[in-house]
Amino acid sequence: MARSMKRTKSSRQTQILAELDSSPSLRVAELARRLDVSTETIRRDLDELTTQGLLNRTYGGAVRPLSSEPSVTERHRLFVDERQRIARAALKVIGDGNVLMIGSGATTVHVARRIAVEMKNITVITHSFGVATVLAFNPTIKVLMLPGDYHASEGATVGVHTVSFLGNFYADYAITGASGLAADGPSEALLECGAVYTAMVARSAKCVVVADHSKFDAIFPSRYAPWRDVDALVTDAAPPEKLTAALRQSGVELVAAN
C-alpha cells in the first residue's frame, strides 16, 4: 500500500511504530503528510500508543520509549548526509584543540573521521572503539583508549573505571553526541554512557555537542549536562523555539551545519 493512501486506525498505528524503527524521533506534521490524515488524527494515534507504552509523546511529535534507542550500528545508517555536514562544521569549532575527549555514538564517529583527515599532532581520549578505529588512519594522532566494561550495543567502554580514569586528564574540548536535546540540556539513553559524558564535560575547558535534528525535543533518562555547561551545539537544522530560547539563555553557540 502506498504511503499516501488512507489506512485504518490499526494499520496507521502499525505504520507509525514502523517509522520509529528507522527514525528515533517523529514529527506530527510529517506523519500526517505521509499517512494522508489530519494532524488531529495523528495526535490521537500518538496519545493511544503512548497509553499503551509503545512510544513517548513530545512537543510536536513522538520518540521511542524512554531508555530505548537503536544500537550504534543501526544509527550509523541514519542521517548520514546530515552527520557528515555536522562533522565538517564541528571541525571549525574544535580545530584549535590539542587534546580532545570524544564520546561514543554515530555522529561522533563522523566527527572523528573528519579529525583524522584535517588535524594532526593531537591527542584524543575516547571510550568509543568506532572513534579510535577511524582515528587510526592518521598516525600523527595519539589515541588514548579508556578502560572499563565493554558495552556491545554502543561499541564503547563504560563504568566506574572509565569515569575514574578520566579524572586523571584535562582536555581542550569534550565532543559528545546526544540521544535527545531538550530545554534543560542534552540527554543520553544509556545511563552508563551519560556518566562518561558528564565526566568528559567536567574535565574539559569547553564542551561541543554534535547532534542531528531528530534529537530535538526528545528526552532520555540521563541528562548529562545542563546547557550552561555546553559551549556549542552543532546541528543540521534550526531547533524548535523553546530549545532555541534555552540555548540563547545559557549562552550556547548554535553552529549550523550547512
mmCIF file of C-alpha atoms in Angstrom:
data_model
loop_
_atom_site.group_PDB
_atom_site.id
_atom_site.type_symbol
_atom_site.label_atom_id
_atom_site.label_comp_id
_atom_site.label_asym_id
_atom_site.label_seq_id
_atom_site.Cartn_x
_atom_site.Cartn_y
_atom_site.Cartn_z
ATOM 1 C CA MET A 1 0.000 0.000 0.000
ATOM 2 C CA ALA A 2 1.386 3.415 -0.922
ATOM 3 C CA ARG A 3 2.102 5.755 1.942
ATOM 4 C CA SER A 4 -0.267 8.359 0.519
ATOM 5 C CA MET A 5 -3.315 6.036 0.799
ATOM 6 C CA LYS A 6 -5.559 6.234 3.818
ATOM 7 C CA ARG A 7 -5.321 3.451 6.388
ATOM 8 C CA THR A 8 -7.464 2.014 9.120
ATOM 9 C CA LYS A 9 -6.526 3.125 12.613
ATOM 10 C CA SER A 10 -4.810 -0.198 13.337
ATOM 11 C CA SER A 11 -2.687 -0.196 10.196
ATOM 12 C CA ARG A 12 -1.950 3.501 10.627
ATOM 13 C CA GLN A 13 -0.635 2.975 14.147
ATOM 14 C CA THR A 14 1.381 -0.022 12.989
ATOM 15 C CA GLN A 15 2.980 2.218 10.366
ATOM 16 C CA ILE A 16 3.771 4.860 12.985
ATOM 17 C CA LEU A 17 5.622 2.266 15.067
ATOM 18 C CA ALA A 18 7.431 1.040 11.949
ATOM 19 C CA GLU A 19 8.572 4.598 11.269
ATOM 20 C CA LEU A 20 10.082 4.710 14.772
ATOM 21 C CA ASP A 21 12.237 1.720 13.846
ATOM 22 C CA SER A 22 14.039 3.815 11.240
ATOM 23 C CA SER A 23 13.932 7.198 12.960
ATOM 24 C CA PRO A 24 14.224 7.775 16.708
ATOM 25 C CA SER A 25 12.014 10.876 16.534
ATOM 26 C CA LEU A 26 8.841 11.653 14.568
ATOM 27 C CA ARG A 27 7.002 14.922 13.916
ATOM 28 C CA VAL A 28 3.210 15.193 13.827
ATOM 29 C CA ALA A 29 3.118 17.221 10.612
ATOM 30 C CA GLU A 30 5.403 14.796 8.779
ATOM 31 C CA LEU A 31 3.389 11.777 9.907
ATOM 32 C CA ALA A 32 0.148 13.443 8.822
ATOM 33 C CA ARG A 33 1.619 14.072 5.382
ATOM 34 C CA ARG A 34 2.960 10.549 4.989
ATOM 35 C CA LEU A 35 -0.244 8.865 6.131
ATOM 36 C CA ASP A 36 -2.590 11.341 4.429
ATOM 37 C CA VAL A 37 -4.614 12.168 7.536
ATOM 38 C CA SER A 38 -5.116 15.258 9.668
ATOM 39 C CA THR A 39 -2.691 16.291 12.388
ATOM 40 C CA GLU A 40 -5.530 15.840 14.905
ATOM 41 C CA THR A 41 -5.844 12.176 13.882
ATOM 42 C CA ILE A 42 -2.096 11.666 14.294
ATOM 43 C CA ARG A 43 -2.155 13.271 17.726
ATOM 44 C CA ARG A 44 -4.932 10.900 18.816
ATOM 45 C CA ASP A 45 -2.916 7.951 17.490
ATOM 46 C CA LEU A 46 0.185 9.087 19.362
ATOM 47 C CA ASP A 47 -1.800 9.541 22.570
ATOM 48 C CA GLU A 48 -3.195 5.995 22.291
ATOM 49 C CA LEU A 49 0.233 4.497 21.555
ATOM 50 C CA THR A 50 1.711 6.393 24.495
ATOM 51 C CA THR A 51 -1.013 4.989 26.781
ATOM 52 C CA GLN A 52 -0.031 1.522 25.570
ATOM 53 C CA GLY A 53 3.625 2.244 26.426
ATOM 54 C CA LEU A 54 4.759 1.895 22.813
ATOM 55 C CA LEU A 55 6.143 5.418 22.421
ATOM 56 C CA ASN A 56 6.533 8.727 24.254
ATOM 57 C CA ARG A 57 4.810 11.928 23.213
ATOM 58 C CA THR A 58 6.932 15.042 22.783
ATOM 59 C CA TYR A 59 6.054 18.589 21.909
ATOM 60 C CA GLY A 60 5.105 18.295 18.254
ATOM 61 C CA GLY A 61 5.792 14.592 17.837
ATOM 62 C CA ALA A 62 6.896 11.345 19.442
ATOM 63 C CA VAL A 63 10.038 9.415 20.340
ATOM 64 C CA ARG A 64 10.849 5.842 21.231
ATOM 65 C CA PRO A 65 10.016 4.782 24.788
ATOM 66 C CA LEU A 66 12.388 6.208 27.363
ATOM 67 C CA SER A 67 15.685 4.303 27.531
ATOM 68 C CA SER A 68 15.127 2.856 24.059
ATOM 69 C CA GLU A 69 17.447 3.712 21.185
ATOM 70 C CA PRO A 70 18.877 1.746 18.251
ATOM 71 C CA SER A 71 22.347 0.248 18.622
ATOM 72 C CA VAL A 72 25.229 2.352 17.351
ATOM 73 C CA THR A 73 25.486 0.035 14.331
ATOM 74 C CA GLU A 74 21.863 0.780 13.399
ATOM 75 C CA ARG A 75 22.342 4.513 13.983
ATOM 76 C CA HIS A 76 25.260 4.613 11.563
ATOM 77 C CA ARG A 77 22.751 4.020 8.753
ATOM 78 C CA LEU A 78 20.591 7.011 9.688
ATOM 79 C CA PHE A 79 21.050 10.683 8.727
ATOM 80 C CA VAL A 80 24.418 10.049 7.059
ATOM 81 C CA ASP A 81 24.435 13.257 4.973
ATOM 82 C CA GLU A 82 23.358 15.357 7.945
ATOM 83 C CA ARG A 83 26.067 13.882 10.157
ATOM 84 C CA GLN A 84 28.736 14.472 7.544
ATOM 85 C CA ARG A 85 27.732 18.138 7.429
ATOM 86 C CA ILE A 86 27.738 18.313 11.215
ATOM 87 C CA ALA A 87 31.249 16.832 11.275
ATOM 88 C CA ARG A 88 32.575 19.414 8.840
ATOM 89 C CA ALA A 89 31.009 22.247 10.830
ATOM 90 C CA ALA A 90 32.331 20.857 14.123
ATOM 91 C CA LEU A 91 35.910 20.987 12.872
ATOM 92 C CA LYS A 92 35.600 24.776 12.541
ATOM 93 C CA VAL A 93 34.835 24.929 16.263
ATOM 94 C CA ILE A 94 37.395 22.451 17.641
ATOM 95 C CA GLY A 95 40.187 22.967 15.113
ATOM 96 C CA ASP A 96 42.446 24.772 17.596
ATOM 97 C CA GLY A 97 42.335 21.936 20.142
ATOM 98 C CA ASN A 98 45.382 19.880 21.107
ATOM 99 C CA VAL A 99 43.698 17.422 23.486
ATOM 100 C CA LEU A 100 40.171 16.200 22.786
ATOM 101 C CA MET A 101 37.786 13.921 24.653
ATOM 102 C CA ILE A 102 35.272 12.230 22.341
ATOM 103 C CA GLY A 103 32.178 10.319 23.436
ATOM 104 C CA SER A 104 30.584 7.357 21.696
ATOM 105 C CA GLY A 105 27.868 7.498 19.051
ATOM 106 C CA ALA A 106 27.288 7.619 15.312
ATOM 107 C CA THR A 107 27.721 11.383 14.948
ATOM 108 C CA THR A 108 30.932 11.500 16.970
ATOM 109 C CA VAL A 109 32.413 8.818 14.707
ATOM 110 C CA HIS A 110 31.734 11.094 11.730
ATOM 111 C CA VAL A 111 33.475 13.926 13.592
ATOM 112 C CA ALA A 112 36.433 11.658 14.368
ATOM 113 C CA ARG A 113 36.687 10.740 10.685
ATOM 114 C CA ARG A 114 36.970 14.439 9.784
ATOM 115 C CA ILE A 115 39.522 14.935 12.563
ATOM 116 C CA ALA A 116 41.636 12.161 11.058
ATOM 117 C CA VAL A 117 41.619 13.989 7.723
ATOM 118 C CA GLU A 118 42.083 17.572 8.866
ATOM 119 C CA MET A 119 44.017 17.575 12.152
ATOM 120 C CA LYS A 120 47.437 16.322 13.194
ATOM 121 C CA ASN A 121 49.724 16.068 16.214
ATOM 122 C CA ILE A 122 46.872 15.959 18.705
ATOM 123 C CA THR A 123 45.796 13.601 21.494
ATOM 124 C CA VAL A 124 42.315 12.084 21.607
ATOM 125 C CA ILE A 125 40.908 10.437 24.723
ATOM 126 C CA THR A 126 37.897 8.238 23.979
ATOM 127 C CA HIS A 127 35.860 5.268 25.174
ATOM 128 C CA SER A 128 34.470 4.556 21.690
ATOM 129 C CA PHE A 129 36.044 1.805 19.609
ATOM 130 C CA GLY A 130 34.493 3.345 16.480
ATOM 131 C CA VAL A 131 36.165 6.681 17.193
ATOM 132 C CA ALA A 132 39.518 5.023 17.886
ATOM 133 C CA THR A 133 39.297 2.965 14.687
ATOM 134 C CA VAL A 134 38.723 5.877 12.311
ATOM 135 C CA LEU A 135 41.424 7.969 14.023
ATOM 136 C CA ALA A 136 43.945 5.161 13.429
ATOM 137 C CA PHE A 137 44.204 6.249 9.795
ATOM 138 C CA ASN A 138 46.190 9.307 10.938
ATOM 139 C CA PRO A 139 49.496 8.222 12.543
ATOM 140 C CA THR A 140 50.113 11.711 13.977
ATOM 141 C CA ILE A 141 47.084 11.409 16.272
ATOM 142 C CA LYS A 142 47.716 9.778 19.647
ATOM 143 C CA VAL A 143 44.656 7.847 20.820
ATOM 144 C CA LEU A 144 44.190 7.027 24.496
ATOM 145 C CA MET A 145 41.531 4.337 24.935
ATOM 146 C CA LEU A 146 39.658 4.474 28.226
ATOM 147 C CA PRO A 147 39.386 1.269 30.293
ATOM 148 C CA GLY A 148 36.103 -0.140 31.526
ATOM 149 C CA ASP A 149 33.319 -2.624 30.888
ATOM 150 C CA TYR A 150 32.582 -3.156 27.195
ATOM 151 C CA HIS A 151 29.050 -2.146 26.169
ATOM 152 C CA ALA A 152 28.446 -4.141 22.990
ATOM 153 C CA SER A 153 25.468 -2.236 21.528
ATOM 154 C CA GLU A 154 27.295 1.078 21.935
ATOM 155 C CA GLY A 155 30.750 -0.183 20.994
ATOM 156 C CA ALA A 156 32.276 1.609 23.959
ATOM 157 C CA THR A 157 33.709 1.143 27.429
ATOM 158 C CA VAL A 158 31.640 2.339 30.381
ATOM 159 C CA GLY A 159 31.507 2.042 34.137
ATOM 160 C CA VAL A 160 33.302 3.192 37.252
ATOM 161 C CA HIS A 161 36.793 2.503 35.851
ATOM 162 C CA THR A 162 36.080 4.608 32.757
ATOM 163 C CA VAL A 163 34.822 7.562 34.776
ATOM 164 C CA SER A 164 37.622 7.278 37.338
ATOM 165 C CA PHE A 165 40.325 7.157 34.658
ATOM 166 C CA LEU A 166 39.001 10.364 33.075
ATOM 167 C CA GLY A 167 39.722 12.153 36.348
ATOM 168 C CA ASN A 168 43.442 11.980 35.559
ATOM 169 C CA PHE A 169 43.202 14.154 32.442
ATOM 170 C CA TYR A 170 42.221 17.555 31.107
ATOM 171 C CA ALA A 171 41.183 18.371 27.545
ATOM 172 C CA ASP A 172 40.606 21.460 25.436
ATOM 173 C CA TYR A 173 37.278 20.112 24.155
ATOM 174 C CA ALA A 174 34.773 17.414 25.061
ATOM 175 C CA ILE A 175 32.867 16.341 21.956
ATOM 176 C CA THR A 176 29.685 14.469 22.808
ATOM 177 C CA GLY A 177 26.620 13.273 20.982
ATOM 178 C CA ALA A 178 23.128 13.027 22.468
ATOM 179 C CA SER A 179 20.057 10.825 22.290
ATOM 180 C CA GLY A 180 17.866 13.840 22.985
ATOM 181 C CA LEU A 181 18.070 17.628 23.076
ATOM 182 C CA ALA A 182 15.559 19.342 25.361
ATOM 183 C CA ALA A 183 15.278 22.740 27.012
ATOM 184 C CA ASP A 184 17.106 21.622 30.161
ATOM 185 C CA GLY A 185 20.061 20.019 28.383
ATOM 186 C CA PRO A 186 21.313 17.131 26.229
ATOM 187 C CA SER A 187 20.347 13.648 27.390
ATOM 188 C CA GLU A 188 21.522 10.104 26.742
ATOM 189 C CA ALA A 189 19.532 6.872 26.525
ATOM 190 C CA LEU A 190 22.229 4.789 28.218
ATOM 191 C CA LEU A 191 22.858 5.748 31.834
ATOM 192 C CA GLU A 192 26.388 4.333 31.689
ATOM 193 C CA CYS A 193 27.334 6.486 28.699
ATOM 194 C CA GLY A 194 25.700 9.525 30.271
ATOM 195 C CA ALA A 195 28.018 9.153 33.270
ATOM 196 C CA VAL A 196 31.046 9.091 30.952
ATOM 197 C CA TYR A 197 29.860 12.197 29.083
ATOM 198 C CA THR A 198 29.345 14.053 32.368
ATOM 199 C CA ALA A 199 32.924 13.256 33.366
ATOM 200 C CA MET A 200 34.230 14.382 29.967
ATOM 201 C CA VAL A 201 32.392 17.709 30.245
ATOM 202 C CA ALA A 202 33.802 18.255 33.756
ATOM 203 C CA ARG A 203 37.384 17.581 32.621
ATOM 204 C CA SER A 204 37.342 19.774 29.506
ATOM 205 C CA ALA A 205 37.710 23.508 29.034
ATOM 206 C CA LYS A 206 34.850 23.543 26.528
ATOM 207 C CA CYS A 207 32.046 21.185 25.534
ATOM 208 C CA VAL A 208 30.693 20.800 21.994
ATOM 209 C CA VAL A 209 27.540 18.743 21.457
ATOM 210 C CA VAL A 210 27.036 17.295 17.963
ATOM 211 C CA ALA A 211 23.538 16.021 17.132
ATOM 212 C CA ASP A 212 21.115 15.990 14.211
ATOM 213 C CA HIS A 213 17.572 17.387 14.098
ATOM 214 C CA SER A 214 15.902 14.064 15.006
ATOM 215 C CA LYS A 215 17.074 14.639 18.596
ATOM 216 C CA PHE A 216 15.100 17.880 19.050
ATOM 217 C CA ASP A 217 12.573 17.775 21.904
ATOM 218 C CA ALA A 218 13.461 14.164 22.758
ATOM 219 C CA ILE A 219 14.135 13.352 26.414
ATOM 220 C CA PHE A 220 16.078 10.334 27.692
ATOM 221 C CA PRO A 221 16.961 9.183 31.221
ATOM 222 C CA SER A 222 20.449 10.633 31.622
ATOM 223 C CA ARG A 223 20.699 14.402 31.308
ATOM 224 C CA TYR A 224 24.470 14.518 31.317
ATOM 225 C CA ALA A 225 24.922 18.310 31.377
ATOM 226 C CA PRO A 226 22.851 21.480 31.721
ATOM 227 C CA TRP A 227 23.117 23.853 28.755
ATOM 228 C CA ARG A 228 25.135 26.306 30.862
ATOM 229 C CA ASP A 229 27.995 23.749 30.780
ATOM 230 C CA VAL A 230 27.854 23.441 26.982
ATOM 231 C CA ASP A 231 29.698 25.928 24.767
ATOM 232 C CA ALA A 232 28.355 24.986 21.339
ATOM 233 C CA LEU A 233 25.688 22.847 19.696
ATOM 234 C CA VAL A 234 26.473 21.784 16.123
ATOM 235 C CA THR A 235 23.339 20.622 14.305
ATOM 236 C CA ASP A 236 21.835 20.450 10.815
ATOM 237 C CA ALA A 237 18.566 22.361 11.307
ATOM 238 C CA ALA A 238 17.105 25.219 13.310
ATOM 239 C CA PRO A 239 15.917 23.926 16.702
ATOM 240 C CA PRO A 240 12.327 24.442 17.884
ATOM 241 C CA GLU A 241 11.538 27.758 19.555
ATOM 242 C CA LYS A 242 11.668 26.505 23.150
ATOM 243 C CA LEU A 243 15.031 24.805 22.650
ATOM 244 C CA THR A 244 16.438 27.814 20.819
ATOM 245 C CA ALA A 245 15.406 30.064 23.705
ATOM 246 C CA ALA A 246 17.099 27.761 26.226
ATOM 247 C CA LEU A 247 20.315 27.743 24.198
ATOM 248 C CA ARG A 248 20.299 31.518 23.927
ATOM 249 C CA GLN A 249 19.636 31.968 27.640
ATOM 250 C CA SER A 250 22.568 29.686 28.520
ATOM 251 C CA GLY A 251 24.958 31.338 26.047
ATOM 252 C CA VAL A 252 25.341 28.242 23.870
ATOM 253 C CA GLU A 253 26.682 28.960 20.390
ATOM 254 C CA LEU A 254 24.404 27.432 17.760
ATOM 255 C CA VAL A 255 26.536 26.250 14.846
ATOM 256 C CA ALA A 256 24.674 25.482 11.618
ATOM 257 C CA ALA A 257 25.865 22.521 9.562
ATOM 258 C CA ASN A 258 25.197 23.720 6.023
#
